[in-house]
Short mmCIF file of C-alpha atoms in Angstrom, two decimals:
data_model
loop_
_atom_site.label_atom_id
_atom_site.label_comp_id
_atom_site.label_asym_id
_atom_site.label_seq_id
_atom_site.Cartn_x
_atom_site.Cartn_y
_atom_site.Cartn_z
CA UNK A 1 -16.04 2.46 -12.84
CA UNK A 2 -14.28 4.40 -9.74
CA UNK A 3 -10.64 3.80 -8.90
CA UNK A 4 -8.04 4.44 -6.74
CA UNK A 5 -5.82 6.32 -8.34
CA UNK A 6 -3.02 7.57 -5.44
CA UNK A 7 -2.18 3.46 -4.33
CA UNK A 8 0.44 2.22 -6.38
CA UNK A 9 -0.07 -1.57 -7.13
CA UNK A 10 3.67 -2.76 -7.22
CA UNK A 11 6.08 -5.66 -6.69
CA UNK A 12 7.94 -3.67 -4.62
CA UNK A 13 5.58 -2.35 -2.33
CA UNK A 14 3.84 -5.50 -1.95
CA UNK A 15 7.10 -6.61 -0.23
CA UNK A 16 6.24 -4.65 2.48
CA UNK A 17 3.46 -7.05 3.37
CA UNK A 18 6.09 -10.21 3.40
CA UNK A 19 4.14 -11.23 -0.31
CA UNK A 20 6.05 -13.08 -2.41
CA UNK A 21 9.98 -13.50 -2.70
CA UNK A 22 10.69 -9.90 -3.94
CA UNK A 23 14.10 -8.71 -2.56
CA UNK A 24 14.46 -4.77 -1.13
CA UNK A 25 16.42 -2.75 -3.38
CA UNK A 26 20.16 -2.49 -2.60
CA UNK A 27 19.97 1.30 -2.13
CA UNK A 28 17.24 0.99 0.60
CA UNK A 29 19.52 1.54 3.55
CA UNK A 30 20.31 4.79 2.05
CA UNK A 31 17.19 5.70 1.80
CA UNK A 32 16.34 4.72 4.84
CA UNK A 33 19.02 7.14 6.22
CA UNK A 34 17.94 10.00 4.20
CA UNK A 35 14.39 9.74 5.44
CA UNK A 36 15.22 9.59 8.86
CA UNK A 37 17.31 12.95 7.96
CA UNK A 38 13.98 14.56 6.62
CA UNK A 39 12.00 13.23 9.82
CA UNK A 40 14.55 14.57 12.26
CA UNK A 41 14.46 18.35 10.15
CA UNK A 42 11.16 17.81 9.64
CA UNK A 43 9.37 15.77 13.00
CA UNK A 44 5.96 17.59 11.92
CA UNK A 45 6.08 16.63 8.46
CA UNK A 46 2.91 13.87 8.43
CA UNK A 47 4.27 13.04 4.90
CA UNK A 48 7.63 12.07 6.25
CA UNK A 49 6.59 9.98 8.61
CA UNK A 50 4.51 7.99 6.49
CA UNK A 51 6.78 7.60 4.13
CA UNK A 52 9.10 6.48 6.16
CA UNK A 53 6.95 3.87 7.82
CA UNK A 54 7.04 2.13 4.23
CA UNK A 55 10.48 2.29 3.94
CA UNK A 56 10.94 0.36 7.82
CA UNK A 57 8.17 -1.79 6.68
CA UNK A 58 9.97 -2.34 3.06
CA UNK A 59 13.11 -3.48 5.29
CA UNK A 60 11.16 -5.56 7.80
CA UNK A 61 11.39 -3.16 10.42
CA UNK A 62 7.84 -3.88 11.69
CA UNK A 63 7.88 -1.90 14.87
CA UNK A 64 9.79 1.11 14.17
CA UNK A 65 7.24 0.95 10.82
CA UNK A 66 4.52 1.08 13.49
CA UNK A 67 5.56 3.98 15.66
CA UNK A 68 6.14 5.71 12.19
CA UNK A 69 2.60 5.15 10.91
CA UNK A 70 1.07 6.32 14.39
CA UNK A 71 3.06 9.62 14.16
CA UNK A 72 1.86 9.88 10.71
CA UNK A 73 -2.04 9.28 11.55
CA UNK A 74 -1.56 11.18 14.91
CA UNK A 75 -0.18 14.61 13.00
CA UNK A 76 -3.00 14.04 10.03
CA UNK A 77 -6.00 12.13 11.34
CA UNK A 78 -7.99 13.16 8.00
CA UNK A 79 -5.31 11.40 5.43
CA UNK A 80 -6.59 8.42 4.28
CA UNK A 81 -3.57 7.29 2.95
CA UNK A 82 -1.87 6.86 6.69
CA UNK A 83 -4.83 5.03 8.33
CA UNK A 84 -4.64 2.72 4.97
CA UNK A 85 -0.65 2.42 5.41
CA UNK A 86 -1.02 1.52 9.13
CA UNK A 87 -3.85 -0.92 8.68
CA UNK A 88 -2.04 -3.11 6.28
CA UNK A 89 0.86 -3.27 8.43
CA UNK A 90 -1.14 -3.72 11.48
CA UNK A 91 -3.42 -6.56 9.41
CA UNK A 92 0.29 -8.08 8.37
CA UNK A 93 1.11 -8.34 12.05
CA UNK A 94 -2.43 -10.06 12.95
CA UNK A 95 -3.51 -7.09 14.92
CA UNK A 96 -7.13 -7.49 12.60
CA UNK A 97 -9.25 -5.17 14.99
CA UNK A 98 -6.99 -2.48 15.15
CA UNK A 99 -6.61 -2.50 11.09
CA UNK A 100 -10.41 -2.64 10.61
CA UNK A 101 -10.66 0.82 12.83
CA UNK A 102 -8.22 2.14 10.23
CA UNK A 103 -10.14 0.69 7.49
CA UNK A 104 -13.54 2.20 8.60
CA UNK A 105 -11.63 5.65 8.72
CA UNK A 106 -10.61 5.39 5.19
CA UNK A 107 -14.28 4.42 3.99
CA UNK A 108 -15.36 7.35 6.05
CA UNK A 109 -12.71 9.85 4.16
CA UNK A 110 -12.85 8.33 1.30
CA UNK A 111 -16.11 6.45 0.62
CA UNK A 112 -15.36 5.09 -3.19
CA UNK A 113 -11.94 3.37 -2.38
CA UNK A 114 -12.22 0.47 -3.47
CA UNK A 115 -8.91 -1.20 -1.87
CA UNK A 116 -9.69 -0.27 1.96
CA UNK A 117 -13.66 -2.30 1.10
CA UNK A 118 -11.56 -4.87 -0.39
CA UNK A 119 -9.40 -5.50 3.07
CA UNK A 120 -12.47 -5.12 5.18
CA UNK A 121 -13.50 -8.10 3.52
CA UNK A 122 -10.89 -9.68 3.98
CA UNK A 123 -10.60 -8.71 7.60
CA UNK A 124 -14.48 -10.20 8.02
CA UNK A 125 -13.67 -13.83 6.37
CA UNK A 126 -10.14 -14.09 8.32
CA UNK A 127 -12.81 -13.41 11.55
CA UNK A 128 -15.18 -16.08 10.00
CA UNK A 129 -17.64 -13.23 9.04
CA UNK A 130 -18.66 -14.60 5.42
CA UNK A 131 -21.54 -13.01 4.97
CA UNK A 132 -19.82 -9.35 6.15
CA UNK A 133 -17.13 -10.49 4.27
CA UNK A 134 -19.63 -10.97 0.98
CA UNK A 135 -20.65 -7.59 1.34
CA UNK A 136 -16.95 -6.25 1.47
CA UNK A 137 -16.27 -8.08 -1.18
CA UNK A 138 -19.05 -6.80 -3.51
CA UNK A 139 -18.64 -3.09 -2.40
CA UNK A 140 -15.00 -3.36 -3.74
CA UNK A 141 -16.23 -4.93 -7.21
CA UNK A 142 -18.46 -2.63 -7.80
CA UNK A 143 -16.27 0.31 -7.19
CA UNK A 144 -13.44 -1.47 -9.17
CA UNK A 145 -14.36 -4.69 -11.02
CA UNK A 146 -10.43 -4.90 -11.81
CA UNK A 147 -9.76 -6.00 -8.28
CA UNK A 148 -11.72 -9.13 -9.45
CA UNK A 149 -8.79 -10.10 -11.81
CA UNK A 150 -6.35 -12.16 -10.34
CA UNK A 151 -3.13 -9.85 -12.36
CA UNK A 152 -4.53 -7.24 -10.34
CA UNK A 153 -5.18 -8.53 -7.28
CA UNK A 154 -3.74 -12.46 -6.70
CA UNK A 155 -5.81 -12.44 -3.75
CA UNK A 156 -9.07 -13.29 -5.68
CA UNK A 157 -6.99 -17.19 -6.47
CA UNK A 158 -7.04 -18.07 -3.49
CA UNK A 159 -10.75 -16.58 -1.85
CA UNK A 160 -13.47 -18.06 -2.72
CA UNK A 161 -15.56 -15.68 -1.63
CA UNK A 162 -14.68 -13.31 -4.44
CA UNK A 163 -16.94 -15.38 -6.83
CA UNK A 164 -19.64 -15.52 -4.88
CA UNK A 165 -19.58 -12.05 -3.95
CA UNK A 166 -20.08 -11.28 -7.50
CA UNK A 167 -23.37 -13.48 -6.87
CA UNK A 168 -23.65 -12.79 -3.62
CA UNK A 169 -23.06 -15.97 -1.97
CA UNK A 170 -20.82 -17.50 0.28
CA UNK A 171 -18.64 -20.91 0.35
CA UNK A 172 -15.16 -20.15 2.07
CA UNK A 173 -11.35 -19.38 1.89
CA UNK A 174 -8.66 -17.45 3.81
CA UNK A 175 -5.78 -16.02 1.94
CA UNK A 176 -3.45 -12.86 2.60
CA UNK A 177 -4.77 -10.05 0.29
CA UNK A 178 -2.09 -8.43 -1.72
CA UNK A 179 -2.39 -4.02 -0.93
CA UNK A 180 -0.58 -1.79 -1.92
CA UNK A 181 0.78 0.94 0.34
CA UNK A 182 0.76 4.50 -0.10
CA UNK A 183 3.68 6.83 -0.56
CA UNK A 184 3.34 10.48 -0.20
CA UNK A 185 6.58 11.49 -2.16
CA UNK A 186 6.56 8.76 -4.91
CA UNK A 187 9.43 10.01 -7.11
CA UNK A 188 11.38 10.97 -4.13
CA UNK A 189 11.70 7.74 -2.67
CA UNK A 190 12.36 6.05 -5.90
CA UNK A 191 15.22 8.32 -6.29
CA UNK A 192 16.25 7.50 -3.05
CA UNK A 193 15.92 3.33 -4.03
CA UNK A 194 17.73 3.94 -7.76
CA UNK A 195 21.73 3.37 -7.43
CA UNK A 196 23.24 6.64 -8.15
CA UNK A 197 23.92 7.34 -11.80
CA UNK A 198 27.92 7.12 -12.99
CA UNK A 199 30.04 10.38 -13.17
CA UNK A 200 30.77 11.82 -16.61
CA UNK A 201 33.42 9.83 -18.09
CA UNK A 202 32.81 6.69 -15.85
CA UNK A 203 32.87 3.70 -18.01
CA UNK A 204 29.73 2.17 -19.33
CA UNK A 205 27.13 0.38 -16.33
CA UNK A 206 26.92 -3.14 -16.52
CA UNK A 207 23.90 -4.43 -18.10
CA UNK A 208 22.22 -5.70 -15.04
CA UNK A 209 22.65 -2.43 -12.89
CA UNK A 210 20.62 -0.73 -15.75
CA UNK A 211 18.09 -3.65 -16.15
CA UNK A 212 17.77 -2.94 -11.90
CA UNK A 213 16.78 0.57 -12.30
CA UNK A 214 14.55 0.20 -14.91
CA UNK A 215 12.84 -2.42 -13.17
CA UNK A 216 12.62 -0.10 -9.99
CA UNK A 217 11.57 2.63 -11.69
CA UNK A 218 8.71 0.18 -13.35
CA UNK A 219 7.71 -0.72 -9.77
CA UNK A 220 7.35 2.81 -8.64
CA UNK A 221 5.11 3.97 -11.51
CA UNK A 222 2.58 0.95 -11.15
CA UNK A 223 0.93 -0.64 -13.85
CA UNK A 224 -0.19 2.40 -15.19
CA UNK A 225 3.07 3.64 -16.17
CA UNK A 226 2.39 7.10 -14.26
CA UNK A 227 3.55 8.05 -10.74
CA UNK A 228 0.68 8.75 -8.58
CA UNK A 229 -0.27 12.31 -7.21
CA UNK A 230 -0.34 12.49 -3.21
CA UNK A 231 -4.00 11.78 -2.24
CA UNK A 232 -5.89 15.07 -1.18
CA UNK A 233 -9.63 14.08 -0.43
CA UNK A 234 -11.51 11.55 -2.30
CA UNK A 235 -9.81 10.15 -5.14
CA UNK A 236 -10.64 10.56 -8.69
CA UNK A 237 -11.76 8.07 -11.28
CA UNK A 238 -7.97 6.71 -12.19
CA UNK A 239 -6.22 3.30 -11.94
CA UNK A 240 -4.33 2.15 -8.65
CA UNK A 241 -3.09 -0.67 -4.99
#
């Protein structure tokens, strides 16, 4: 079984596609700040870019998120993880021809990611392409069966098309398919999200600030329980979103 290993399947990051009530961390205006810092010190730093097109996109900031992602793919046209970043924002905004394009360049980079097949199907049965949409579909199962589990991937509740591309068939269903996105500097940014930690000598954090960071920092390391190395090339057998 092939995975993903460098997208991060998290509650947090799945905000960025407007799934599910999951608030942005109190700390992401900073953050925000600081990355636009590192983009203005750094405007040919594809890395920064990107990551800070999650960060708009984690705040709602669709378009700035956009012109982000663009800089991103236009300064590294061979990173998968950009073209995957801008085609879920770009398939969150309806824009589904544009996001396919990015799609098909992340099948061409990397050919076993199971994720960017995953969206293509979704892409063809939003277009009323079931039996492209099939295909899709069974392409991502067989690269990653886990993507078939609904803890993994809540999408598969509401398709029905992921059933019956495990017998390749078709009867119908449009849902929003829950992606992760991709950040470059994964322990940065978290950093970034955490509240800063008290002073020596400050009294003792209240129990929910602590139960806040430890959630974050859950987020950020995925269900695996590991951070994610930047993706360079094709990705290794490895869990990932």
């Amino acid at each position: 079984m092939k995975r993903t290993p460098w997208i991060v399947a998290t509650t947090l990051l799945a905000a960025a596609l407007g799934l599910g009530a999951v608030v942005a961390p109190d700390n992401l205006p900073q953050a925000l700040e600081a990355q636009r810092r590192l983009v203005a010190e750094n405007p040919g730093d594809s890395a920064a870019w990107n990551d800070l097109g999650n960060l708009l996109t984690l705040g709602g900031q669709l378009d700035a998120a956009e012109e982000s992602y663009e800089r991103a793919v236009e300064l590294a046209p061979d990173r998968a993880a950009y073209h995957f970043n801008f085609a879920l924002l770009l398939q969150q905004q309806g824009k589904l021809r544009a996001a396919r394009r990015h799609y098909r360049r992340v099948v061409e980079l990397t050919p076993d990611n199971a994720w960017a097949w995953y969206q293509l199907g979704a892409i063809a049965e939003a277009r009323g392409s079931e039996a492209v949409a099939v295909e899709r579909y069974a392409r991502a199962l067989e690269l990653d069966p886990q993507l078939g589990f609904p803890d993994v991937n809540p999408h598969v509740i509401d398709s029905e098309l992921i059933g019956e591309a495990m017998l390749r068939g078709y009867r119908g269903g449009v849902a929003a398919p829950q992606a992760p996105r991709v950040y470059e500097e994964p322990a940065r940014i978290t950093s970034l999200l955490l509240p800063s930690l008290p002073a020596p000598g400050s009294p003792p954090e209240e129990p929910e600030t602590a139960a806040e960071r430890q959630a974050v920092q859950r987020e950020m390391r995925g269900p695996t329980g590991q951070v994610p190395p930047p993706p360079e090339g094709p990705p290794a057998a490895a869990p990932g979103a």
